[in-house]
């Protein structure tokens, strides 16, 4: 029987040890990567699964309410499709913000029916505009005010600022300030500013502090901003609420129901009566 030379056996052993070491390093690297990005990976996995099972949803799926808060709400757009608002209201949804417009031309195709449906179901409603930083802010404000008939008892208007593609940060801030000023002048009530945590910290913090903040911050137990900085927390964008087929954004209001009522647009002051 012929036996391989010792040098050949030694080389084979070295190769096997090298492959084993590379495999161990690869596994270690994957574990470190997952440990650092596990929230994002889990989130993408859940969203992929939700997309896969979308055709099998019934519209009665339900995400548990976030503990520690008593006032819960959603925000919707045409993306959610047909909404059974009465069923939504039966599951402790007290408020809803409804997309009205985006940029200088886009009118949400389901705004009117969502606007009327929420009110008919007894859900306190508000409307929002998705801000396009490279478009004329005056035209964006005019589009919103042309669509949204806010009335006493409704929640204040909202500007959604999170679009990361813009030419100049100072110009973007001036545009945001213009929209907020024009809309406040039109309705006589201070708008709410919406943004996600990363965008807000990088571009908006310290520039719009007089406006109430609605903060989107996911995969955390609590927002990393101090509680006095925000009034509404969007804690999930992949929740399920009976009455909506598919995922929807879930929010909590910081405060009790009476504080939410106090946030609404007030009725105009009555002139004094003469004796």
C-alpha atoms as one frame of an Amber mdcrd trajectory, in Angstrom:
protein
   0.000   0.000   0.000   1.322   3.416  -0.944   1.144   6.090   1.789   1.186
   9.822   1.016   4.291  11.729   1.960   4.325  13.343   5.369   4.465  16.786
   3.730   1.181  16.096   1.927  -0.508  14.922   5.131   0.779  17.989   6.957
  -0.514  20.338   4.240  -3.944  18.676   4.339  -4.140  19.091   8.115  -3.108
  22.727   7.844  -5.804  23.372   5.212  -8.463  21.760   7.376  -7.380  23.837
  10.384  -7.405  26.987   8.256 -10.907  26.230   6.944 -12.113  25.553  10.481
 -10.621  28.829  11.677 -12.204  30.738   8.791 -15.564  29.116   9.574 -15.316
  30.018  13.250 -14.356  33.602  12.398 -17.284  33.818   9.972 -19.733  32.566
  12.593 -18.268  34.960  15.158 -18.554  37.845  12.702 -22.193  36.989  11.949
 -22.998  36.807  15.665 -21.371  40.194  16.277 -23.200  41.682  13.266 -26.539
  40.297  14.448 -25.926  41.475  18.000 -25.262  45.009  16.764 -28.096  45.161
  14.215 -30.559  42.674  15.690 -33.385  45.205  16.014 -33.126  46.189  12.352
 -32.732  42.578  11.182 -35.722  41.433  13.213 -37.728  44.382  11.903 -36.923
  43.565   8.264 -37.746  39.909   8.872 -41.130  40.819  10.368 -41.929  43.163
   7.491 -40.943  40.522   4.934 -43.185  38.017   6.684 -46.029  40.538   6.818
 -45.668  41.153   3.097 -45.712  37.424   2.392 -48.903  36.838   4.375 -50.663
  40.038   3.224 -53.015  38.145   0.922 -54.196  36.007   3.827 -55.095  38.840
   6.216 -58.695  39.230   7.302 -58.660  42.768   8.702 -59.296  41.466  12.206
 -55.683  40.987  13.277 -54.812  42.880  16.439 -51.570  44.176  17.941 -51.640
  44.552  21.743 -51.850  48.131  22.994 -48.656  49.592  24.397 -48.643  49.331
  28.178 -48.206  52.460  30.270 -50.358  54.681  28.055 -54.103  55.236  28.104
 -54.648  57.147  24.839 -53.892  55.308  21.606 -54.144  56.402  17.991 -53.246
  55.629  14.400 -52.268  57.520  11.275 -53.418  56.432   7.847 -53.278  57.212
   4.161 -54.582  55.698   0.938 -52.046  52.913   1.532 -54.367  51.350   4.137
 -57.174  50.996   1.599 -60.767  50.773   2.802 -61.052  51.242   6.580 -63.939
  50.119   8.757 -63.762  53.081  11.121 -66.486  51.843  13.442 -64.580  48.637
  14.063 -61.374  50.607  14.564 -63.128  52.727  17.198 -64.241  49.615  19.082
 -60.622  48.726  19.816 -59.649  51.758  21.927 -58.358  53.912  19.075 -59.157
  57.428  20.285 -57.463  59.569  17.647 -56.349  59.343  14.013 -54.230  61.541
  11.803 -55.166  61.244   8.137 -52.928  62.054   5.190 -54.325  64.879   3.098
 -51.534  65.927   0.776 -47.904  65.671  -0.287 -45.651  68.132  -2.056 -47.357
  70.694  -4.269 -49.805  68.491  -6.213 -50.564  65.150  -4.523 -53.981  64.839
  -2.902 -54.502  61.629  -0.977 -57.210  59.727  -2.826 -58.895  58.468   0.362
 -58.631  61.585   2.485 -62.275  62.643   2.250 -63.773  59.250   3.074 -61.276
  58.706   5.914 -61.918  62.210   7.218 -65.669  61.669   7.332 -65.434  58.048
   8.491 -63.250  58.825  11.498 -65.582  61.543  12.732 -68.701  59.402  12.215
 -67.083  56.674  14.332 -66.326  59.088  17.181 -62.558  59.123  16.630 -60.861
  62.488  17.099 -59.273  63.347  13.804 -56.431  65.431  12.460 -54.798  65.803
   9.043 -51.191  65.826   7.894 -49.117  66.967   4.935 -45.994  65.135   3.765
 -43.363  67.811   3.178 -41.188  67.718   0.054 -38.151  69.867   0.946 -37.239
  70.703  -2.655 -40.730  71.989  -3.520 -42.191  75.430  -2.919 -43.380  75.572
   0.731 -46.044  78.215   0.062 -47.659  76.069  -2.613 -47.473  73.074  -0.257
 -49.232  75.038   2.488 -51.883  76.251   0.049 -52.520  72.709  -1.163 -53.089
  71.495   2.386 -55.385  74.334   3.417 -57.358  73.930   0.198 -58.061  70.273
   1.038 -58.497  70.182   4.823 -61.618  71.762   6.371 -60.485  71.845  10.000
 -63.217  72.767  12.446 -63.519  73.184  16.225 -63.032  69.820  17.889 -60.509
  68.579  15.340 -56.857  68.030  16.201 -54.248  70.534  14.977 -52.724  70.222
  11.497 -49.493  68.239  11.162 -46.414  68.691   8.984 -44.561  65.427   8.298
 -40.866  66.273   7.807 -38.648  63.265   7.144 -37.739  63.321   3.442 -33.936
  63.073   3.521 -33.220  64.230  -0.047 -32.760  67.985  -0.082 -30.215  70.417
  -1.486 -29.475  72.551   1.557 -30.408  72.092   5.213 -30.889  75.819   5.852
 -33.209  76.081   2.860 -35.130  73.028   4.080 -35.605  74.614   7.512 -36.790
  77.873   5.964 -39.331  75.927   3.928 -40.590  74.111   7.016 -40.872  77.413
   8.883 -42.823  78.936   5.986 -45.329  76.058   5.883 -45.848  76.126   9.635
 -46.325  79.889   9.696 -48.802  79.973   6.804 -50.870  77.063   8.093 -50.969
  78.511  11.606 -52.161  81.802  10.182 -54.848  80.081   8.134 -56.356  77.943
  10.917 -55.464  80.077  13.908 -53.865  77.123  15.705 -50.239  76.054  16.079
 -49.415  72.983  13.933 -47.730  69.809  15.182 -44.346  68.856  13.747 -43.809
  65.162  12.929 -40.442  63.539  12.289 -38.473  60.420  13.054 -35.852  60.380
  15.789 -32.740  60.342  13.578 -33.953  63.066  11.209 -35.164  65.244  14.043
 -31.898  65.029  15.994 -29.812  65.743  12.902 -31.767  68.508  11.187 -34.645
  69.906  13.269 -33.744  69.843  16.971 -33.464  73.314  18.465 -35.035  75.048
  15.465 -38.778  74.421  15.986 -39.099  73.972  19.731 -42.243  76.102  19.999
 -44.173  73.521  17.966 -45.526  70.331  19.587 -43.502  67.320  18.467 -44.893
  64.013  17.247 -41.924  61.642  17.274 -41.489  58.389  15.361 -39.054  56.096
  17.152 -39.220  52.330  16.714 -37.625  49.319  18.406 -37.125  51.170  21.699
 -38.827  50.901  25.078 -39.120  54.690  25.293 -38.119  57.552  22.969 -34.586
  58.761  23.593 -35.759  62.355  23.694 -36.875  63.696  27.094 -40.610  63.399
  27.700 -41.048  67.162  27.798 -39.872  67.332  24.167 -42.705  65.318  22.584
 -46.470  64.871  22.934 -47.133  61.892  20.620 -44.935  58.849  20.085 -45.280
  56.703  16.978 -43.894  53.499  18.429 -44.644  51.147  15.526 -45.280  51.247
  11.805 -46.195  47.572  11.561 -49.182  47.233  13.882 -52.535  45.599  13.225
 -55.882  47.125  14.187 -59.215  45.388  13.528 -60.982  47.255  10.747 -57.785
  47.720   8.709 -56.500  44.982   6.445 -52.723  45.192   6.721 -50.277  47.119
   8.842 -50.793  50.603  10.209 -48.799  53.089  12.289 -49.523  52.905  16.019
 -49.194  55.935  18.309 -49.630  56.890  21.940 -50.465  60.298  23.345 -48.437
  61.483  26.300 -51.130  62.326  28.770 -54.652  61.327  29.655 -57.779  61.652
  27.553 -58.596  65.066  28.996 -55.243  66.381  27.765 -56.004  65.065  24.284
 -59.323  66.892  24.338 -57.528  70.074  25.391 -55.295  69.764  22.322 -58.250
  70.096  19.950 -59.038  73.262  18.020 -61.218  75.393  20.299 -64.556  76.863
  19.372 -64.418  80.572  18.495 -64.981  82.896  21.393 -68.541  84.139  21.661
 -68.977  87.935  21.695 -70.254  89.286  25.001 -73.999  89.715  25.162 -75.389
  93.149  25.952 -77.965  93.552  28.719
